[in-house]
XYZ file of C-alpha atoms in Angstrom:
286
model
C 126.110 72.048 93.769
C 126.942 73.074 97.411
C 130.729 73.181 96.479
C 130.119 75.055 93.758
C 128.193 77.807 95.592
C 130.870 77.639 98.296
C 133.740 78.217 95.673
C 131.957 80.773 93.938
C 131.400 82.775 97.441
C 135.061 82.323 98.560
C 135.704 83.775 95.002
C 133.628 86.972 95.703
C 135.094 87.418 99.080
C 139.208 86.911 97.850
C 138.129 89.511 94.883
C 136.691 91.893 97.242
C 139.773 91.673 99.437
C 142.147 91.679 96.462
C 140.454 94.803 95.340
C 140.619 96.603 98.556
C 144.189 95.722 99.454
C 146.013 98.600 97.281
C 143.342 101.076 99.025
C 144.025 100.078 102.474
C 148.017 100.019 101.822
C 147.346 103.689 100.920
C 145.122 104.211 103.870
C 147.947 102.698 106.093
C 150.418 105.209 104.551
C 148.355 108.361 105.221
C 147.267 107.242 108.572
C 151.276 106.904 109.627
C 151.380 110.486 108.503
C 148.302 111.851 110.551
C 146.132 112.484 107.376
C 142.846 111.500 107.298
C 141.528 109.816 104.375
C 138.433 110.853 102.751
C 135.953 110.020 100.547
C 134.862 112.292 97.374
C 132.235 113.715 99.419
C 134.464 114.478 102.318
C 133.223 111.990 104.851
C 136.007 109.968 106.728
C 136.667 106.154 104.905
C 136.213 103.345 107.475
C 138.861 100.997 107.990
C 138.757 98.127 106.000
C 136.869 94.926 107.799
C 136.564 91.651 106.113
C 133.450 91.140 108.306
C 131.500 94.023 106.648
C 132.705 92.541 103.497
C 131.036 88.955 104.424
C 128.067 90.777 105.397
C 127.506 92.559 102.160
C 128.009 89.900 100.348
C 125.355 87.725 102.182
C 122.855 90.735 101.704
C 123.638 90.650 98.165
C 122.536 86.812 98.041
C 119.433 87.457 100.354
C 118.408 90.376 98.169
C 119.008 87.934 94.867
C 116.628 85.216 96.413
C 114.020 87.903 97.761
C 113.909 89.110 93.999
C 113.261 85.943 92.669
C 110.856 84.794 95.298
C 108.715 87.890 94.978
C 108.628 87.756 90.990
C 105.155 88.171 89.917
C 103.429 86.934 86.762
C 104.328 89.776 84.737
C 107.921 89.204 85.387
C 107.604 85.769 84.706
C 105.977 86.332 81.179
C 109.067 88.816 80.482
C 111.897 86.260 81.419
C 109.701 83.583 79.351
C 109.069 85.674 76.199
C 112.672 87.455 76.032
C 114.212 83.788 76.098
C 111.779 82.853 73.284
C 112.594 85.699 71.071
C 116.514 85.337 71.563
C 116.040 81.710 70.544
C 114.761 82.718 67.202
C 116.821 86.168 66.774
C 119.921 87.166 69.517
C 119.066 90.622 68.621
C 115.588 90.565 69.568
C 113.772 91.299 72.894
C 110.486 91.484 74.497
C 109.675 94.590 76.459
C 107.321 94.442 79.754
C 104.810 97.646 79.659
C 107.475 98.847 82.221
C 110.509 98.362 79.839
C 108.546 99.623 77.122
C 107.993 102.940 78.793
C 111.661 102.980 79.628
C 112.649 102.654 76.330
C 110.457 105.066 75.055
C 111.802 107.705 77.498
C 115.294 107.053 77.070
C 115.366 106.361 73.158
C 112.277 108.060 71.399
C 110.974 111.075 73.497
C 113.767 111.994 75.563
C 111.664 113.366 77.904
C 109.944 112.129 81.017
C 107.382 113.291 84.019
C 109.038 112.958 87.377
C 111.750 114.885 89.588
C 114.649 114.799 87.406
C 117.215 112.599 88.997
C 119.207 109.706 87.983
C 119.079 106.801 90.492
C 121.102 103.713 91.529
C 120.688 100.584 93.770
C 123.335 100.867 96.329
C 123.530 97.828 98.747
C 119.822 97.960 99.421
C 119.283 101.746 99.325
C 118.159 103.646 96.231
C 121.164 106.558 95.732
C 120.855 109.858 93.874
C 123.777 109.909 91.490
C 123.161 112.865 89.051
C 120.391 115.719 89.438
C 119.135 116.343 85.793
C 119.419 120.184 84.724
C 116.216 122.293 85.110
C 114.271 119.520 86.974
C 112.512 119.819 90.223
C 115.001 117.845 92.370
C 118.001 120.512 91.199
C 115.482 123.385 91.580
C 114.545 122.421 95.247
C 118.031 122.635 96.357
C 117.006 120.277 99.274
C 118.816 117.234 97.122
C 122.240 116.186 95.977
C 124.142 113.234 94.911
C 124.734 110.589 97.418
C 121.726 111.038 99.101
C 119.712 107.799 99.969
C 115.958 107.321 99.572
C 114.578 105.231 102.196
C 110.692 105.819 101.638
C 108.150 107.597 98.826
C 104.664 108.897 99.750
C 102.266 110.124 97.396
C 100.686 113.612 97.969
C 100.267 115.723 100.805
C 98.917 112.930 103.089
C 99.854 109.585 101.587
C 101.590 106.955 103.920
C 105.329 106.520 103.372
C 106.149 103.123 101.303
C 109.671 102.035 102.716
C 111.680 101.287 99.782
C 115.007 99.970 101.170
C 115.684 96.717 99.397
C 113.195 97.119 96.714
C 113.818 96.710 93.378
C 115.077 99.780 91.390
C 112.196 99.518 89.034
C 109.782 99.583 91.518
C 111.116 102.783 93.212
C 111.276 104.624 89.948
C 107.620 103.591 89.141
C 106.292 105.365 92.621
C 108.858 108.334 92.260
C 107.210 109.006 88.904
C 103.846 110.537 88.419
C 101.730 113.103 86.481
C 102.865 116.486 85.865
C 101.872 119.005 88.990
C 101.592 116.147 91.197
C 103.488 116.003 94.596
C 105.763 113.188 95.940
C 107.249 113.124 99.289
C 110.860 111.408 99.582
C 112.329 110.677 102.675
C 115.987 110.735 102.603
C 119.228 109.773 104.431
C 121.588 112.922 103.202
C 124.776 112.177 101.770
C 126.848 114.143 104.591
C 124.616 112.357 107.529
C 126.395 111.200 110.488
C 124.431 107.970 110.739
C 121.612 106.066 108.892
C 119.377 107.489 111.715
C 119.126 110.804 110.251
C 116.584 111.413 107.867
C 114.564 114.301 106.599
C 111.427 114.400 104.045
C 111.750 116.564 100.859
C 108.608 117.516 99.166
C 108.581 118.001 95.362
C 106.042 118.860 92.369
C 106.638 116.183 89.178
C 107.472 118.205 85.912
C 108.342 117.165 82.388
C 111.779 117.004 81.961
C 113.891 116.894 78.904
C 116.410 114.710 78.431
C 119.241 116.602 76.627
C 122.075 114.427 76.873
C 120.971 112.488 74.095
C 120.191 114.885 71.843
C 122.134 116.014 68.631
C 124.780 118.709 68.881
C 126.781 120.288 66.407
C 130.166 122.465 66.604
C 132.413 123.944 64.268
C 136.271 123.380 64.568
C 138.333 126.031 63.189
C 141.820 125.870 63.178
C 144.089 128.086 61.523
C 145.511 127.170 58.181
C 143.184 124.026 58.102
C 139.519 123.688 56.398
C 136.554 124.301 58.591
C 134.731 121.350 59.704
C 131.282 120.724 61.181
C 131.281 118.051 63.686
C 127.759 116.508 64.626
C 127.381 114.252 67.833
C 124.415 111.912 67.644
C 124.082 109.652 70.438
C 121.137 108.017 69.263
C 118.279 107.850 66.630
C 115.564 109.304 68.743
C 112.075 110.543 67.346
C 112.920 113.575 65.294
C 116.672 113.317 65.226
C 116.807 113.613 61.145
C 114.869 116.960 61.608
C 117.276 118.178 64.480
C 120.271 117.027 62.209
C 118.736 118.979 59.300
C 119.086 122.355 61.379
C 122.232 121.542 62.461
C 123.323 121.035 58.714
C 121.624 124.324 57.609
C 123.636 126.557 60.442
C 126.720 124.696 58.807
C 125.800 125.927 55.465
C 125.577 129.391 56.483
C 128.572 129.073 58.745
C 130.614 127.822 55.353
C 132.114 124.713 56.450
C 133.986 122.750 54.092
C 133.427 119.397 55.343
C 131.113 117.639 58.235
C 131.855 114.748 60.714
C 128.739 112.727 61.898
C 130.171 111.158 65.420
C 128.118 108.034 65.854
C 131.028 106.510 68.551
C 128.184 106.793 71.259
C 125.233 105.951 69.286
C 123.314 102.587 70.713
C 120.591 102.479 67.980
C 117.125 103.783 68.160
C 114.462 104.061 65.587
C 114.775 102.677 62.045
C 112.866 105.392 59.988
C 114.890 108.048 61.541
C 118.077 106.189 60.746
C 116.909 106.257 56.882
C 115.833 109.641 57.031
C 119.175 111.005 58.338
C 120.837 109.034 55.481
C 118.889 110.689 53.190
C 119.986 113.928 54.236
C 123.632 112.928 52.811
C 122.819 111.711 49.395
C 121.208 113.559 46.369
C 118.112 111.515 45.997
C 116.972 109.708 49.196
C 114.466 109.801 51.854
């Protein structure tokens, strides 16, 4: 077992080195011309250091061990019931209360109460990768993609809780809350000179509509070609059949000659909504 782990870690280190090799060559080429290599956010790229990569892999495995040792009874139950349901049907899963809430937000209601930011775990930090249009985060003009959250506090005088190396789901639980309540985030700005440079951002939670997954329709009209209506439906969310019906009514008014229903990005959702949707395209149906 020890030899297997040694080879696995060696493979990760070598894979990282090979992945960086082309980038290093490009950096060296630019360095020879005196050009400063920068990231997308404008900050200079640090020279590649194999020691840094080894430390990053070490921290990854330390986090993996910590997550496993800090699992509570709910986590254990989720792993067990998921394995059990997969044994009977590979397409069945058990949802813990947290996962059920996330599934409902992203696949059924398409709305949540929070700050309106998409987060990602990045080497121990919770990083903002996108701000949802119309949400408190983007309205505040105090947050931007690349900012890293290091602590979360509730209300005016709540004690900040350190979230470095905390599981992303647990950080999200602390940021979400009831509409109209305050959450205080301690962040390292994306353009900070070093990790000691932090600031606090106060936000009032609000309800946010996840419009990216809503049904959308457009008419494609080219000369000497039939007018086509195209409907993009990323998933079968609650009331999606109603939304598609409204789009079809608009297409009729605009006198399209055909309709394309684009389901290429559709990951599934509510079966009753899929049945209702099918009924819109047949004379006698649901």
